Coordinates of C-alpha atoms in Angstrom, one line a residue:
M251 CA 12.8 -2.8 -38.9
N252 CA 10.0 -0.2 -38.5
V253 CA 7.4 0.2 -35.8
I254 CA 3.8 1.1 -36.5
I255 CA 2.0 3.2 -33.9
N256 CA -1.6 3.3 -35.2
K257 CA -4.4 2.2 -32.9
Q258 CA -8.1 1.8 -33.1
D259 CA -10.5 3.9 -31.2
L260 CA -11.4 2.4 -27.8
F261 CA -14.9 1.2 -27.0
P262 CA -16.8 3.9 -25.2
A263 CA -17.0 1.6 -22.1
N264 CA -13.2 1.4 -22.1
T265 CA -12.8 5.1 -22.5
S266 CA -15.0 5.6 -19.5
F267 CA -13.3 2.9 -17.5
L268 CA -9.9 4.4 -18.0
A269 CA -11.1 7.9 -17.2
K270 CA -12.7 6.9 -13.8
E271 CA -11.0 7.1 -10.4
H272 CA -9.9 3.6 -9.6
K273 CA -10.1 2.1 -6.2
L274 CA -9.4 -1.2 -4.4
F275 CA -12.2 -3.8 -4.2
I276 CA -12.5 -5.0 -0.6
G277 CA -15.4 -6.6 1.1
G278 CA -17.7 -5.9 -1.9
K279 CA -17.0 -2.2 -1.8
W280 CA -14.7 0.1 -3.8
V281 CA -12.4 1.8 -1.3
E282 CA -9.4 4.1 -1.4
S283 CA -6.0 2.8 -0.3
K284 CA -5.1 3.6 3.2
A285 CA -1.9 5.5 2.3
G286 CA -3.5 7.3 -0.7
K287 CA -0.6 6.5 -3.0
S288 CA -1.1 5.6 -6.7
I289 CA 0.6 3.7 -9.5
P290 CA 0.8 5.1 -13.1
V291 CA -0.4 2.5 -15.7
E292 CA 1.6 2.8 -18.9
D293 CA 0.8 1.7 -22.5
P294 CA 4.0 -0.1 -23.3
A295 CA 3.7 0.7 -27.0
T296 CA 3.5 4.5 -26.6
Q297 CA 4.8 5.0 -23.0
E298 CA 1.7 7.0 -22.4
V299 CA 0.2 6.9 -18.9
V300 CA -3.4 5.9 -19.5
T301 CA -4.6 5.9 -15.9
H302 CA -3.6 5.5 -12.3
V303 CA -4.6 2.8 -9.8
P304 CA -4.2 2.7 -6.0
A305 CA -0.9 1.5 -4.6
G306 CA -2.3 -0.8 -1.9
E307 CA 0.0 -1.7 1.0
K308 CA 0.0 -3.9 4.1
E309 CA -3.0 -2.1 5.7
D310 CA -5.0 -2.7 2.6
I311 CA -4.0 -6.3 2.4
D312 CA -5.0 -6.7 6.1
A313 CA -8.4 -5.3 5.3
A314 CA -8.9 -7.5 2.3
V315 CA -7.9 -10.7 4.2
K316 CA -10.2 -9.7 7.0
A317 CA -13.1 -9.3 4.5
A318 CA -12.2 -12.7 2.9
R319 CA -12.1 -14.4 6.3
K320 CA -15.4 -13.0 7.3
A321 CA -17.0 -14.1 4.0
F322 CA -15.5 -17.6 4.3
E323 CA -16.7 -18.2 7.9
E324 CA -20.1 -16.6 7.8
G325 CA -22.8 -15.2 5.6
A326 CA -24.1 -16.4 2.2
W327 CA -21.0 -18.0 0.6
P328 CA -20.4 -21.0 2.9
N329 CA -24.2 -21.7 3.0
L330 CA -24.6 -21.9 -0.8
T331 CA -25.2 -25.3 -2.2
S332 CA -22.6 -26.7 -4.6
L333 CA -25.1 -26.2 -7.5
E334 CA -25.6 -22.6 -6.5
R335 CA -21.8 -22.0 -6.4
S336 CA -21.5 -23.7 -9.8
K337 CA -24.1 -21.4 -11.4
M338 CA -22.5 -18.3 -10.0
I339 CA -19.1 -19.3 -11.4
W340 CA -20.6 -20.2 -14.8
R341 CA -22.4 -16.8 -14.8
L342 CA -19.1 -15.1 -14.3
G343 CA -17.7 -17.0 -17.3
D344 CA -20.7 -15.8 -19.3
L345 CA -20.0 -12.2 -18.4
L346 CA -16.4 -12.5 -19.5
E347 CA -17.6 -13.8 -22.8
K348 CA -20.2 -11.1 -23.1
H349 CA -17.6 -8.4 -22.6
A350 CA -14.8 -10.2 -24.4
D351 CA -14.1 -7.4 -27.0
E352 CA -13.8 -4.7 -24.3
L353 CA -11.6 -6.9 -22.1
A354 CA -9.3 -7.7 -25.1
Q355 CA -8.8 -4.0 -25.7
L356 CA -7.9 -3.4 -22.0
E357 CA -5.5 -6.3 -22.2
V358 CA -3.7 -4.8 -25.2
I359 CA -3.4 -1.4 -23.6
D360 CA -2.0 -3.0 -20.4
T361 CA 0.4 -5.5 -22.0
G362 CA 1.0 -4.3 -25.5
K363 CA 0.2 -7.7 -27.1
P364 CA -1.5 -7.8 -30.5
L365 CA -5.3 -7.6 -30.3
A366 CA -5.8 -10.8 -32.3
F367 CA -3.8 -12.7 -29.6
A368 CA -5.9 -11.2 -26.8
Q369 CA -9.1 -12.0 -28.7
T370 CA -8.2 -15.6 -29.6
V371 CA -6.1 -16.7 -26.6
D372 CA -6.3 -14.6 -23.5
I373 CA -10.1 -13.9 -23.2
P374 CA -11.4 -17.2 -24.5
F375 CA -9.0 -19.1 -22.2
A376 CA -10.1 -17.1 -19.2
T377 CA -13.7 -17.7 -20.1
S378 CA -13.1 -21.4 -20.5
M379 CA -11.5 -21.6 -17.1
F380 CA -14.6 -20.3 -15.3
H381 CA -16.9 -22.4 -17.4
Y382 CA -14.9 -25.6 -16.9
M383 CA -14.2 -25.0 -13.2
S384 CA -17.9 -24.3 -12.6
G385 CA -18.5 -28.0 -12.8
W386 CA -16.2 -28.9 -9.9
P387 CA -18.3 -27.8 -6.9
T388 CA -20.7 -30.7 -7.6
R389 CA -17.9 -33.2 -8.2
L390 CA -15.7 -32.6 -5.1
C391 CA -16.3 -35.6 -2.9
G392 CA -14.4 -37.9 -0.6
E393 CA -14.8 -41.7 -0.4
Q394 CA -15.8 -44.4 1.9
I395 CA -12.7 -46.2 3.3
P396 CA -12.6 -50.0 4.0
V397 CA -10.2 -49.9 7.0
T398 CA -7.9 -52.7 8.3
T399 CA -8.5 -51.9 12.0
P400 CA -10.5 -54.7 13.7
G401 CA -14.1 -54.0 14.6
D402 CA -17.1 -52.3 13.0
W403 CA -16.2 -48.9 11.5
H404 CA -17.7 -46.3 9.3
V405 CA -14.7 -44.4 7.9
Y406 CA -14.9 -41.8 5.1
S407 CA -13.2 -38.7 3.8
T408 CA -14.5 -35.3 2.8
R409 CA -13.1 -32.5 0.7
E410 CA -13.3 -29.0 2.2
P411 CA -12.1 -25.6 1.0
V412 CA -8.7 -24.7 2.4
G413 CA -9.9 -21.2 3.4
V414 CA -8.7 -17.8 2.4
A415 CA -6.5 -18.0 -0.7
G416 CA -4.1 -15.3 -1.8
A417 CA -3.2 -15.0 -5.5
I418 CA -0.3 -13.1 -7.0
I419 CA -0.2 -13.0 -10.7
P420 CA 2.2 -11.7 -13.4
W421 CA 1.9 -9.2 -16.2
N422 CA 2.2 -11.3 -19.3
F423 CA -1.3 -12.8 -19.3
P424 CA -3.2 -10.8 -16.7
L425 CA -6.8 -12.0 -17.1
N426 CA -5.7 -15.5 -18.0
M427 CA -3.5 -15.9 -14.9
L428 CA -6.4 -14.4 -12.8
S429 CA -8.7 -17.2 -14.1
W430 CA -6.1 -19.9 -13.4
K431 CA -6.1 -18.9 -9.7
L432 CA -9.6 -17.6 -9.0
A433 CA -11.7 -20.1 -10.9
P434 CA -10.5 -23.2 -9.0
A435 CA -10.3 -21.4 -5.7
L436 CA -14.0 -20.3 -6.0
A437 CA -15.0 -23.8 -7.2
A438 CA -13.5 -25.3 -4.0
G439 CA -15.4 -22.8 -1.9
C440 CA -12.5 -20.6 -0.9
T441 CA -12.5 -16.8 -0.7
V442 CA -9.8 -14.9 -2.5
V443 CA -7.5 -11.9 -2.2
L444 CA -5.9 -11.1 -5.6
K445 CA -2.8 -8.9 -6.1
P446 CA -2.4 -8.3 -9.8
A447 CA 0.9 -7.2 -11.3
E448 CA 1.5 -3.5 -10.9
Q449 CA 2.1 -3.1 -14.6
T450 CA -1.2 -4.6 -15.7
P451 CA -4.0 -4.1 -13.2
L452 CA -6.8 -3.0 -15.6
T453 CA -8.6 -6.3 -16.4
A454 CA -8.4 -7.4 -12.7
L455 CA -10.4 -4.3 -11.7
R456 CA -12.8 -4.7 -14.5
F457 CA -13.2 -8.3 -13.5
A458 CA -14.2 -7.2 -10.0
E459 CA -17.1 -5.2 -11.5
L460 CA -18.2 -8.3 -13.4
A461 CA -18.0 -10.4 -10.2
Q462 CA -20.3 -8.0 -8.6
E463 CA -22.7 -8.3 -11.5
A464 CA -22.5 -12.1 -11.3
G465 CA -23.8 -11.8 -7.7
F466 CA -20.8 -13.0 -5.6
P467 CA -21.3 -12.2 -2.0
D468 CA -19.3 -9.4 -0.4
G469 CA -15.8 -10.4 0.6
V470 CA -15.6 -13.5 -1.5
I471 CA -13.4 -11.8 -4.2
N472 CA -11.1 -9.0 -3.2
I473 CA -8.7 -7.1 -5.5
V474 CA -5.8 -5.1 -4.1
T475 CA -3.6 -3.3 -6.7
G476 CA -0.1 -2.5 -5.5
Y477 CA 3.6 -3.2 -5.8
G478 CA 5.1 -6.7 -5.2
E479 CA 7.5 -5.6 -2.5
T480 CA 4.7 -4.1 -0.4
A481 CA 1.2 -5.5 -1.2
G482 CA 2.5 -8.8 -2.6
A483 CA 4.9 -9.4 0.3
A484 CA 2.2 -8.6 2.8
L485 CA -0.1 -11.1 1.2
A486 CA 2.5 -13.9 1.0
E487 CA 3.4 -13.6 4.7
H488 CA -0.1 -12.9 6.1
E489 CA -0.8 -15.2 9.1
D490 CA -4.5 -15.4 8.2
V491 CA -4.1 -16.5 4.6
D492 CA -4.4 -20.3 4.3
K493 CA -3.0 -20.7 0.8
I494 CA -0.9 -18.7 -1.6
A495 CA -0.7 -19.2 -5.4
F496 CA 2.0 -17.4 -7.3
T497 CA 3.0 -17.2 -11.0
G498 CA 6.3 -15.4 -11.8
S499 CA 10.0 -15.7 -11.7
T500 CA 11.9 -18.4 -9.8
E501 CA 13.7 -15.8 -7.7
V502 CA 10.5 -14.3 -6.5
G503 CA 8.9 -17.7 -6.1
K504 CA 11.6 -18.6 -3.6
M505 CA 10.8 -15.4 -1.6
I506 CA 7.1 -16.4 -1.6
A507 CA 7.9 -19.8 -0.3
R508 CA 10.1 -18.4 2.5
A509 CA 7.4 -15.8 3.4
A510 CA 4.8 -18.6 3.7
T511 CA 6.6 -20.4 6.4
G512 CA 5.2 -18.2 9.1
N513 CA 1.9 -20.0 9.3
L514 CA 3.0 -22.9 7.0
K515 CA 0.3 -21.9 4.5
R516 CA -0.2 -24.0 1.4
V517 CA 2.0 -22.8 -1.6
S518 CA 1.7 -23.4 -5.3
L519 CA 4.3 -21.9 -7.6
E520 CA 4.3 -21.6 -11.4
L521 CA 7.8 -20.3 -12.2
G522 CA 10.4 -19.8 -14.9
G523 CA 11.3 -21.9 -17.8
K524 CA 14.0 -22.5 -20.4
S525 CA 12.0 -24.8 -22.6
P526 CA 13.5 -26.9 -25.4
A527 CA 12.0 -27.6 -28.8
I528 CA 13.6 -30.6 -30.4
V529 CA 13.4 -31.0 -34.2
L530 CA 14.2 -34.5 -35.4
P531 CA 15.5 -35.0 -39.0
D532 CA 12.2 -36.6 -40.2
A533 CA 10.1 -33.7 -39.0
D534 CA 7.7 -31.8 -41.3
L535 CA 10.1 -28.9 -41.8
Q536 CA 7.5 -26.3 -42.7
M537 CA 5.4 -27.2 -39.7
A538 CA 8.4 -27.3 -37.4
I539 CA 9.8 -24.0 -38.5
E540 CA 6.5 -22.2 -38.2
G541 CA 5.7 -23.9 -34.9
T542 CA 9.1 -23.3 -33.2
A543 CA 9.1 -19.6 -34.4
N544 CA 5.7 -19.1 -32.9
A545 CA 6.9 -20.9 -29.8
I546 CA 9.4 -18.2 -29.1
F547 CA 7.9 -15.0 -30.7
F548 CA 4.3 -15.4 -29.5
N549 CA 3.6 -12.7 -26.9
Q550 CA 7.0 -11.2 -27.7
G551 CA 8.7 -14.2 -26.0
Q552 CA 7.2 -13.2 -22.7
V553 CA 5.8 -16.7 -22.0
C554 CA 7.1 -19.0 -19.2
T555 CA 6.9 -21.9 -21.6
A556 CA 8.6 -20.1 -24.6
A557 CA 10.8 -22.4 -26.6
S558 CA 14.0 -20.4 -26.1
R559 CA 16.2 -23.4 -26.6
L560 CA 15.8 -24.8 -30.2
Y561 CA 17.6 -28.0 -31.0
A562 CA 17.7 -29.1 -34.7
H563 CA 19.4 -32.2 -36.1
K564 CA 22.6 -31.3 -38.0
D565 CA 21.0 -32.5 -41.3
I566 CA 18.3 -29.8 -41.1
Y567 CA 20.0 -27.3 -38.8
D568 CA 20.7 -24.6 -41.5
Q569 CA 17.2 -24.9 -42.9
V570 CA 15.7 -24.4 -39.5
V571 CA 17.9 -21.4 -38.6
E572 CA 17.1 -19.8 -42.0
G573 CA 13.4 -20.5 -41.7
V574 CA 13.0 -19.2 -38.2
A575 CA 15.0 -16.1 -39.0
K576 CA 12.9 -15.4 -42.1
I577 CA 9.7 -15.5 -39.9
A578 CA 11.4 -13.2 -37.4
D579 CA 12.1 -10.7 -40.2
S580 CA 8.5 -10.9 -41.5
L581 CA 6.9 -9.9 -38.2
T582 CA 5.2 -6.5 -38.0
L583 CA 6.0 -4.5 -34.9
G584 CA 3.7 -1.9 -33.5
H585 CA 0.8 -1.0 -31.3
G586 CA -1.3 -4.0 -30.5
L587 CA -4.6 -2.3 -31.4
D588 CA -3.4 -2.0 -35.0
P589 CA -4.9 -5.0 -36.8
N590 CA -1.8 -5.3 -39.1
V591 CA 0.5 -5.8 -36.1
N592 CA 1.6 -9.3 -35.0
H593 CA 4.4 -8.4 -32.6
G594 CA 4.0 -5.9 -29.8
P595 CA 6.4 -4.2 -27.4
L596 CA 8.0 -5.7 -24.3
I597 CA 6.3 -4.7 -21.0
S598 CA 8.6 -2.0 -19.8
Q599 CA 11.8 0.0 -20.5
S600 CA 13.7 -1.9 -17.8
H601 CA 12.6 -5.3 -19.2
R602 CA 13.7 -4.3 -22.7
E603 CA 17.1 -3.3 -21.4
R604 CA 17.4 -6.6 -19.7
V605 CA 16.5 -8.6 -22.8
A606 CA 18.9 -6.4 -24.9
S607 CA 21.7 -7.0 -22.4
Y608 CA 21.3 -10.8 -22.8
V609 CA 21.8 -10.4 -26.6
E610 CA 25.0 -8.5 -25.9
I611 CA 26.1 -11.3 -23.5
G612 CA 25.4 -13.8 -26.3
R613 CA 27.5 -11.9 -28.7
E614 CA 30.4 -11.7 -26.2
E615 CA 30.1 -15.4 -25.6
G616 CA 30.4 -16.1 -29.3
A617 CA 26.9 -16.6 -30.5
D618 CA 26.1 -15.6 -34.1
V619 CA 23.3 -13.0 -34.3
V620 CA 21.4 -14.2 -37.4
T621 CA 18.8 -11.5 -37.2
G622 CA 17.4 -9.0 -34.8
G623 CA 19.5 -8.3 -31.7
K624 CA 18.6 -4.7 -31.3
T625 CA 16.0 -2.4 -29.8
V626 CA 13.7 -0.8 -32.3
G627 CA 11.9 2.6 -32.5
N628 CA 12.0 5.9 -30.6
Q629 CA 8.7 5.2 -28.8
G630 CA 7.6 2.2 -26.9
H631 CA 9.6 -0.8 -25.6
F632 CA 10.2 -2.7 -28.8
M633 CA 12.8 -5.4 -29.3
A634 CA 13.5 -7.0 -32.7
P635 CA 12.8 -10.7 -32.8
T636 CA 16.2 -12.3 -32.5
V637 CA 17.8 -15.6 -33.6
L638 CA 21.1 -16.6 -32.0
A639 CA 22.9 -19.5 -33.8
R640 CA 26.1 -21.4 -33.0
T641 CA 25.2 -21.3 -29.4
S642 CA 26.5 -23.9 -26.9
P643 CA 25.2 -25.4 -23.6
D644 CA 27.6 -23.4 -21.4
M645 CA 26.4 -19.9 -22.6
R646 CA 24.4 -17.8 -20.3
V647 CA 21.8 -17.1 -23.0
V648 CA 21.2 -20.8 -23.2
R649 CA 21.1 -21.4 -19.4
E650 CA 19.2 -18.4 -18.1
E651 CA 15.7 -17.3 -18.7
I652 CA 15.6 -14.2 -20.9
F653 CA 11.8 -13.8 -21.2
G654 CA 11.9 -12.1 -24.5
P655 CA 11.9 -12.8 -28.3
V656 CA 15.3 -14.4 -28.3
V657 CA 15.9 -18.0 -29.4
C658 CA 19.2 -19.9 -29.1
V659 CA 19.6 -22.5 -31.8
Q660 CA 21.9 -25.5 -31.4
A661 CA 22.6 -28.5 -33.6
F662 CA 22.7 -32.1 -32.4
D663 CA 24.1 -35.0 -34.4
D664 CA 22.9 -38.0 -32.4
D665 CA 19.8 -40.2 -33.1
D666 CA 19.9 -41.9 -29.7
L667 CA 16.8 -40.8 -27.8
D668 CA 18.5 -41.0 -24.4
K669 CA 21.2 -38.7 -25.5
I670 CA 18.7 -36.3 -27.0
A671 CA 16.7 -36.3 -23.8
K672 CA 19.9 -35.5 -21.9
I673 CA 20.4 -32.4 -24.0
A674 CA 16.8 -31.3 -23.4
N675 CA 17.1 -31.9 -19.7
D676 CA 20.4 -30.0 -19.3
T677 CA 18.6 -27.1 -17.5
E678 CA 17.6 -26.2 -14.0
Y679 CA 14.0 -25.7 -15.3
G680 CA 11.4 -28.2 -16.4
L681 CA 8.2 -26.4 -17.4
A682 CA 7.6 -27.4 -21.0
A683 CA 9.1 -29.0 -24.1
S684 CA 8.2 -30.0 -27.6
V685 CA 9.2 -32.7 -30.0
W686 CA 8.9 -32.3 -33.8
T687 CA 8.8 -35.5 -35.8
Q688 CA 6.6 -37.6 -38.0
N689 CA 7.6 -40.8 -36.1
L690 CA 5.0 -41.0 -33.3
S691 CA 6.8 -43.9 -31.6
K692 CA 10.0 -41.8 -31.2
A693 CA 7.9 -38.8 -30.2
H694 CA 6.2 -40.6 -27.3
L695 CA 9.3 -42.4 -26.2
L696 CA 11.2 -39.1 -26.1
A697 CA 8.4 -37.3 -24.3
R698 CA 8.6 -39.9 -21.5
K699 CA 12.3 -39.1 -21.1
I700 CA 12.0 -35.3 -20.9
K701 CA 11.7 -33.9 -17.4
A702 CA 9.0 -31.3 -18.0
G703 CA 5.5 -30.7 -16.8
T704 CA 4.1 -30.5 -20.4
V705 CA 5.6 -32.1 -23.4
S706 CA 3.9 -31.4 -26.7
I707 CA 4.3 -33.2 -30.0
N708 CA 4.4 -31.2 -33.2
V709 CA 3.1 -28.1 -31.3
H710 CA 4.3 -25.9 -28.5
N711 CA 2.7 -23.8 -25.8
F712 CA -0.2 -26.2 -25.4
A713 CA -2.5 -25.5 -22.5
D714 CA -6.1 -26.3 -21.8
A715 CA -8.5 -25.8 -18.8
T716 CA -8.8 -29.5 -18.5
A717 CA -5.1 -30.4 -18.5
P718 CA -2.8 -30.1 -15.5
F719 CA 0.0 -27.6 -15.9
G720 CA 3.1 -27.0 -13.9
G721 CA 6.8 -27.7 -13.7
Y722 CA 9.6 -29.9 -12.6
K723 CA 12.7 -28.7 -10.8
K724 CA 12.9 -24.9 -10.4
S725 CA 9.8 -24.4 -12.6
G726 CA 7.6 -24.7 -9.5
W727 CA 5.4 -26.6 -7.1
G728 CA 2.1 -28.1 -7.8
R729 CA -0.3 -28.1 -10.8
E730 CA -2.8 -25.6 -12.2
M731 CA -5.9 -26.5 -14.2
G732 CA -7.5 -29.9 -14.7
R733 CA -8.6 -32.1 -11.8
E734 CA -5.2 -31.8 -10.1
V735 CA -5.6 -28.1 -9.3
M736 CA -8.4 -28.8 -6.9
D737 CA -5.9 -30.5 -4.6
A738 CA -4.3 -27.1 -4.1
Y739 CA -7.5 -25.4 -2.8
T740 CA -9.0 -28.2 -0.7
E741 CA -8.2 -30.1 2.6
T742 CA -9.0 -33.8 2.9
K743 CA -10.6 -34.7 6.2
T744 CA -11.0 -38.3 7.6
I745 CA -14.1 -39.0 9.7
A746 CA -14.1 -42.3 11.6
A747 CA -17.0 -43.7 13.6
M748 CA -16.9 -46.9 15.7
L749 CA -20.3 -48.6 15.2

């Protein structure tokens, strides 16, 4: 399997952006980090350092939180009407849309993903989040409460912003994850301190420029680039942060939760997954094969909802394995800016080594490597799309999150939906699942039995700004998107008056 390293020329705006001296965005100003340290930003397809960003630390987080607190308590932001806040958030969505092509290029340079994916998924989704969430400031309301206490009472509730929100986001969908956190926080009236992943800070910094252009008051949005163990840890444990939102691994999520206990700040966590895709014998096989292959190989398998456990009925098992392997072999690996490429590199050398080590563990445990199973190329962090067959529930490759283009296929021979659901639920995670069948009655009944935050039918990796997203079990706390996310960024106050 060959790797193509051809890339389009960058837009002049992006060339200038990469060449500039990057700073932290705190209190509406671009400032240098206190310690003066920097982080190299690498193109994962070429291993070329494309720019450097500041390595913010605790002192920088302190300054950002102080700016966010000031903006929350005084000045223009808390005095805006709900309609004015709505218009500002909508305007930010418009600016993302206006600069979509530039942002997509930056996302490719940062993450390595194919440009077509960034153009059709990442940037449009981020835009839709700000447009959708711009409607919530005018819809956040309490209710009048008919109390049971004797006497004449006027009792009602109000919804108020929780305060200063901290957001820590991962490297797989940088701008998308930014939008999932910032759009609802701003809609609720919170101010925000964002710590992007150290591997992928570019679109966050460009976003800060667009937020300035949209007219957000100083201190409402603050961006501190830095490492997780320094800047991220400082933000999670900060005593003046009222809420922390994190997307990442379950292990780090537990650390975030422990760090938040100091002031008992609100916590929402979107964590790991080991999602099942279940192909019943009556499924449209072509649709199921193409869909489940996309469910694991999209974004090089670096997706928390990736269908890394594929279950096919014994009557169609061989066809499913053969079909998914054929698609894996057909993918073109290379630089994401090459329009012919549909499979990019993994995010880093260490992550590629981790994914490759899991394939070796699978071999040692007795799995059959149908295709892939090796690193590819002399440049970049490429891993061949891999299909492991003849896997079993006790194997580590089946039980642990690999976060790469590796699917474990297992056969089942039962038609009892309870038993099928038991197989799907045999995991410590519960983020997503999919059911592939032409029998909608079976599909909906099975969906009810699966313990996962999102269950899709004849599709996988479904997400929409209007639909709540989150996990069961070790896949996290709380929900993002939809109406439910507003609960994470608001407090409910009861006001009671004796008349």
